[in-house]
């Protein structure tokens, strides 16, 4: 899935973009298929019992929700470098009962796979989280039952750590992927662990509490143990030095050699090898894939996902949607990656249903090699009115492709099947929550997008919630002139939405790879995600200053494009640095993309003073002096990024990212951190999810209500109880 993200650092009315590609693994034999189908049938019987439990849980009183007559509070809380927000689901009540029932089943399917993300991020994550949840009540008692300020301080610090683990789906930061550790002492943690019933702790068979503490303490407290979930440092073994649970006992070279033997670069419809498996060595030392499927790795959770998807099949809106859901069930049951492609084609063709779902192993950001994908789900329905803006762009996709500054041989002669819409999000899960994208383009397979098209969406109610949560202040601090600030206040909201729209709709869907050249993850390797996101960003940036948008009626004037140019340069060169500790280089793909684009444009435009670095009142600013020349520079860089993508030019990709996207000016970095600290705005945000509650009559769902929990910790604890399907280790 190509994604667009918004940075809280840019909640000064600006959207930031991010994203990535996807991949996959080998087909299963017919005998394996039969076995896993039997397993699915057996587990489905158990799930029937679970559905009754889920429905009864759904009817139970919910704690910490917003009263019906109270104003909706978007901002829930802030801790560490994070803010927890809430979003509403406008229009849900007007949906037909059958559509609501469908969304409820998709909601349950989404959340049933939640624990998979924890385990994928790090093999010890589930055990760590369950430990923290077991001692959570005892830790709250320390806050309320004592006047010892030191113990209260320790307890509060452990609370923050626990919330960070929930927010990041593990012990590594959700964005930087660096490990974070508690600020409380190991002694305090150990005392709490020893104070609770051992039966509530995630002990292994025959393990004592002391043995458990000896094992879990360094996993939690030692910053050098599994220090980075995804390592992108050049010249490192990216597999061995990354803490994710996608590989075990293999090196980067062994992994690359393994897939080099499988991949046929001449195949016009390549399988996404590695997408849904863990690569490891068996007892004989042979490299094997453990496929994520019913009856395989993560089978317990996927059985529940399949059960709820099966319920959704029965109430699908259209034959096309029914077929897509059936193929998704078949894919999870067999693990066959050809079936995954068939599902994606069917999903793209489902354009008439108002409801929709993203569910699968989709994004490969967590794998430094770009093969294996994280579990995620986004459940939604179409916002009919808001879709008009994004549809106007999608309908002109061929015009945008024809008029692109990229080389003619890299253009698609026939852009097909682009479906563009604004969606209302109902729930997100796995890798899409609590931190969420604001835009999506799927599927990831280049050949499917070329032959069958793609779906591009803007998560409308998520974007609206970000806007309502705008803390202010950043614009006044980092924008250079009153003119720039006024333009941002007037147009940046629309500019950010349009950037998201075009990034997804015509950005990721544009261009083509030359025949015989492999996919970007094979040719551009660890630089593929940053290059792809830069390419999509540049398509959007280039056209934001095109009169065509005025002609289409989606912008009142090119002042909208200027507002986005101001923001993009300001954020790429300064704003996003708040996400880095002083002295760090840029490793995260989306940040590399933004800095690379902004810094390249700044350096290449120096002679003509296109972007000027100005010092005023002892503070640094970047101001755009010539928007048309900047547009020309964006066009030049877009042409180059498309060329190296189409031709698989690894050396050029590496040079661009390493030269412009990685290194940080330490003096400017220190200044930005100091200026931003005064604003008291956490640079990252995520969401508490709405809760769907089915209404039953005579055992049948006749309606579904939406509730809005307001307590982040309580929701996480509820999820862990209700959706606990995986063992501590998988």
mmCIF file of C-alpha atoms in Angstrom, residues 82-249:
data_model
loop_
_atom_site.group_PDB
_atom_site.id
_atom_site.type_symbol
_atom_site.label_atom_id
_atom_site.label_comp_id
_atom_site.label_asym_id
_atom_site.label_seq_id
_atom_site.Cartn_x
_atom_site.Cartn_y
_atom_site.Cartn_z
ATOM 1 C CA UNK A 82 3.012 11.390 21.341
ATOM 2 C CA UNK A 83 -0.523 12.766 21.307
ATOM 3 C CA UNK A 84 -3.564 10.523 21.416
ATOM 4 C CA UNK A 85 -6.533 11.823 19.424
ATOM 5 C CA UNK A 86 -10.069 10.674 18.625
ATOM 6 C CA UNK A 87 -12.084 10.763 15.419
ATOM 7 C CA UNK A 88 -15.773 10.570 14.617
ATOM 8 C CA UNK A 89 -17.588 8.521 11.962
ATOM 9 C CA UNK A 90 -20.049 10.968 10.398
ATOM 10 C CA UNK A 91 -22.721 9.451 8.182
ATOM 11 C CA UNK A 92 -22.623 5.993 9.783
ATOM 12 C CA UNK A 93 -26.174 6.316 11.131
ATOM 13 C CA UNK A 94 -27.522 6.940 7.603
ATOM 14 C CA UNK A 95 -26.105 3.690 6.190
ATOM 15 C CA UNK A 96 -28.420 0.793 5.451
ATOM 16 C CA UNK A 97 -28.660 -1.890 8.173
ATOM 17 C CA UNK A 98 -26.985 -4.438 5.897
ATOM 18 C CA UNK A 99 -24.052 -2.070 5.270
ATOM 19 C CA UNK A 100 -23.650 -1.505 9.006
ATOM 20 C CA UNK A 101 -23.688 -5.239 9.642
ATOM 21 C CA UNK A 102 -21.017 -5.722 6.970
ATOM 22 C CA UNK A 103 -18.855 -3.013 8.531
ATOM 23 C CA UNK A 104 -19.241 -4.664 11.950
ATOM 24 C CA UNK A 105 -17.939 -7.981 10.631
ATOM 25 C CA UNK A 106 -15.028 -6.225 8.894
ATOM 26 C CA UNK A 107 -14.345 -4.349 12.145
ATOM 27 C CA UNK A 108 -14.076 -7.625 14.055
ATOM 28 C CA UNK A 109 -11.867 -9.137 11.335
ATOM 29 C CA UNK A 110 -9.562 -6.125 11.494
ATOM 30 C CA UNK A 111 -9.068 -6.268 15.245
ATOM 31 C CA UNK A 112 -8.720 -10.058 15.334
ATOM 32 C CA UNK A 113 -5.336 -9.742 13.629
ATOM 33 C CA UNK A 114 -4.043 -6.994 15.927
ATOM 34 C CA UNK A 115 -1.526 -9.148 17.820
ATOM 35 C CA UNK A 116 0.178 -10.190 14.583
ATOM 36 C CA UNK A 117 1.703 -6.729 14.225
ATOM 37 C CA UNK A 118 3.251 -6.902 17.680
ATOM 38 C CA UNK A 119 4.908 -10.216 16.928
ATOM 39 C CA UNK A 120 6.076 -9.107 13.486
ATOM 40 C CA UNK A 121 7.722 -6.027 14.948
ATOM 41 C CA UNK A 122 9.771 -8.012 17.501
ATOM 42 C CA UNK A 123 9.585 -11.599 18.699
ATOM 43 C CA UNK A 124 9.394 -10.564 22.395
ATOM 44 C CA UNK A 125 6.740 -7.857 21.985
ATOM 45 C CA UNK A 126 3.696 -9.892 22.987
ATOM 46 C CA UNK A 127 5.406 -11.120 26.141
ATOM 47 C CA UNK A 128 6.510 -7.599 27.042
ATOM 48 C CA UNK A 129 3.051 -6.139 26.444
ATOM 49 C CA UNK A 130 1.306 -8.873 28.410
ATOM 50 C CA UNK A 131 3.702 -8.350 31.302
ATOM 51 C CA UNK A 132 2.955 -4.636 31.368
ATOM 52 C CA UNK A 133 -0.767 -5.322 31.211
ATOM 53 C CA UNK A 134 -0.533 -7.859 34.042
ATOM 54 C CA UNK A 135 1.094 -5.306 36.356
ATOM 55 C CA UNK A 136 -0.983 -2.322 35.146
ATOM 56 C CA UNK A 137 -3.582 -2.501 37.995
ATOM 57 C CA UNK A 138 -0.860 -2.784 40.638
ATOM 58 C CA UNK A 139 0.940 0.183 39.132
ATOM 59 C CA UNK A 140 -2.220 2.312 39.268
ATOM 60 C CA UNK A 141 -2.555 1.473 42.941
ATOM 61 C CA UNK A 142 0.919 2.893 43.527
ATOM 62 C CA UNK A 143 -0.294 6.215 42.164
ATOM 63 C CA UNK A 144 -3.488 6.391 44.233
ATOM 64 C CA UNK A 145 -2.583 4.555 47.426
ATOM 65 C CA UNK A 146 0.653 6.218 48.519
ATOM 66 C CA UNK A 147 1.984 9.657 49.347
ATOM 67 C CA UNK A 148 5.531 8.576 48.546
ATOM 68 C CA UNK A 149 6.361 10.967 45.710
ATOM 69 C CA UNK A 150 9.273 8.838 44.501
ATOM 70 C CA UNK A 151 7.041 5.786 44.060
ATOM 71 C CA UNK A 152 4.366 7.865 42.362
ATOM 72 C CA UNK A 153 7.019 9.179 40.003
ATOM 73 C CA UNK A 154 8.207 5.634 39.245
ATOM 74 C CA UNK A 155 4.625 4.536 38.638
ATOM 75 C CA UNK A 156 3.908 7.424 36.299
ATOM 76 C CA UNK A 157 7.074 6.683 34.328
ATOM 77 C CA UNK A 158 6.049 3.044 33.933
ATOM 78 C CA UNK A 159 2.597 4.190 32.779
ATOM 79 C CA UNK A 160 4.198 6.298 30.057
ATOM 80 C CA UNK A 161 6.352 3.386 28.921
ATOM 81 C CA UNK A 162 3.342 1.072 28.753
ATOM 82 C CA UNK A 163 1.390 3.583 26.685
ATOM 83 C CA UNK A 164 4.362 3.965 24.360
ATOM 84 C CA UNK A 165 4.435 0.185 23.828
ATOM 85 C CA UNK A 166 0.724 0.230 23.001
ATOM 86 C CA UNK A 167 1.129 3.180 20.664
ATOM 87 C CA UNK A 168 4.088 1.685 18.777
ATOM 88 C CA UNK A 169 2.849 -1.931 18.738
ATOM 89 C CA UNK A 170 6.000 -2.889 20.581
ATOM 90 C CA UNK A 171 9.193 -1.671 22.228
ATOM 91 C CA UNK A 172 10.533 0.206 19.203
ATOM 92 C CA UNK A 173 9.362 3.672 18.224
ATOM 93 C CA UNK A 174 6.639 3.435 15.584
ATOM 94 C CA UNK A 175 8.398 5.926 13.303
ATOM 95 C CA UNK A 176 12.120 6.014 14.050
ATOM 96 C CA UNK A 177 12.100 2.252 14.907
ATOM 97 C CA UNK A 178 14.669 2.918 17.645
ATOM 98 C CA UNK A 179 14.176 1.082 20.917
ATOM 99 C CA UNK A 180 12.821 3.117 23.833
ATOM 100 C CA UNK A 181 13.211 2.058 27.472
ATOM 101 C CA UNK A 182 11.334 2.875 30.700
ATOM 102 C CA UNK A 183 12.513 5.774 32.825
ATOM 103 C CA UNK A 184 11.512 3.916 35.976
ATOM 104 C CA UNK A 185 14.044 1.630 37.652
ATOM 105 C CA UNK A 186 14.359 -2.108 36.991
ATOM 106 C CA UNK A 187 13.993 -2.606 40.734
ATOM 107 C CA UNK A 188 10.572 -0.940 40.768
ATOM 108 C CA UNK A 189 9.488 -3.014 37.783
ATOM 109 C CA UNK A 190 10.668 -6.228 39.458
ATOM 110 C CA UNK A 191 8.841 -5.370 42.667
ATOM 111 C CA UNK A 192 5.585 -4.948 40.763
ATOM 112 C CA UNK A 193 6.068 -8.212 38.873
ATOM 113 C CA UNK A 194 6.622 -10.081 42.130
ATOM 114 C CA UNK A 195 3.555 -8.479 43.704
ATOM 115 C CA UNK A 196 1.003 -9.904 41.245
ATOM 116 C CA UNK A 197 -0.476 -13.360 40.864
ATOM 117 C CA UNK A 198 2.066 -15.387 38.805
ATOM 118 C CA UNK A 199 -0.880 -16.840 36.915
ATOM 119 C CA UNK A 200 -1.435 -13.462 35.277
ATOM 120 C CA UNK A 201 2.155 -13.239 33.985
ATOM 121 C CA UNK A 202 3.185 -14.559 30.542
ATOM 122 C CA UNK A 203 5.420 -17.287 31.950
ATOM 123 C CA UNK A 204 6.700 -20.065 29.750
ATOM 124 C CA UNK A 205 6.072 -23.661 30.795
ATOM 125 C CA UNK A 206 8.063 -24.482 33.936
ATOM 126 C CA UNK A 207 9.450 -20.967 34.253
ATOM 127 C CA UNK A 208 9.679 -19.340 37.701
ATOM 128 C CA UNK A 209 9.049 -15.633 38.302
ATOM 129 C CA UNK A 210 12.752 -15.083 39.007
ATOM 130 C CA UNK A 211 13.733 -16.811 35.762
ATOM 131 C CA UNK A 212 11.124 -14.767 33.947
ATOM 132 C CA UNK A 213 12.490 -11.512 35.361
ATOM 133 C CA UNK A 214 16.042 -12.463 34.403
ATOM 134 C CA UNK A 215 14.888 -12.966 30.808
ATOM 135 C CA UNK A 216 12.491 -10.038 30.393
ATOM 136 C CA UNK A 217 14.446 -7.277 32.187
ATOM 137 C CA UNK A 218 17.208 -6.755 29.579
ATOM 138 C CA UNK A 219 14.640 -7.048 26.790
ATOM 139 C CA UNK A 220 12.817 -4.083 28.308
ATOM 140 C CA UNK A 221 15.552 -2.023 29.977
ATOM 141 C CA UNK A 222 18.774 -2.537 28.000
ATOM 142 C CA UNK A 223 18.851 -0.097 25.052
ATOM 143 C CA UNK A 224 21.601 -2.107 23.349
ATOM 144 C CA UNK A 225 19.495 -5.287 23.141
ATOM 145 C CA UNK A 226 17.719 -5.236 19.766
ATOM 146 C CA UNK A 227 18.421 -1.512 19.462
ATOM 147 C CA UNK A 228 16.646 -0.868 16.164
ATOM 148 C CA UNK A 229 13.657 -2.583 14.590
ATOM 149 C CA UNK A 230 14.589 -1.540 11.038
ATOM 150 C CA UNK A 231 18.196 -0.622 10.337
ATOM 151 C CA UNK A 232 18.901 1.274 7.105
ATOM 152 C CA UNK A 233 22.526 2.278 7.704
ATOM 153 C CA UNK A 234 24.564 1.798 4.570
ATOM 154 C CA UNK A 235 27.145 -1.001 4.565
ATOM 155 C CA UNK A 236 25.471 -2.770 7.532
ATOM 156 C CA UNK A 237 23.931 -6.234 7.315
ATOM 157 C CA UNK A 238 20.373 -4.896 7.294
ATOM 158 C CA UNK A 239 18.837 -8.226 8.250
ATOM 159 C CA UNK A 240 21.137 -9.176 11.118
ATOM 160 C CA UNK A 241 21.130 -5.664 12.582
ATOM 161 C CA UNK A 242 17.325 -5.248 12.468
ATOM 162 C CA UNK A 243 15.253 -6.501 15.398
ATOM 163 C CA UNK A 244 12.051 -7.281 13.481
ATOM 164 C CA UNK A 245 10.684 -10.813 13.491
ATOM 165 C CA UNK A 246 10.757 -11.278 9.716
ATOM 166 C CA UNK A 247 14.069 -13.169 9.662
ATOM 167 C CA UNK A 248 15.843 -15.512 12.029
ATOM 168 C CA UNK A 249 19.269 -17.067 11.649
#
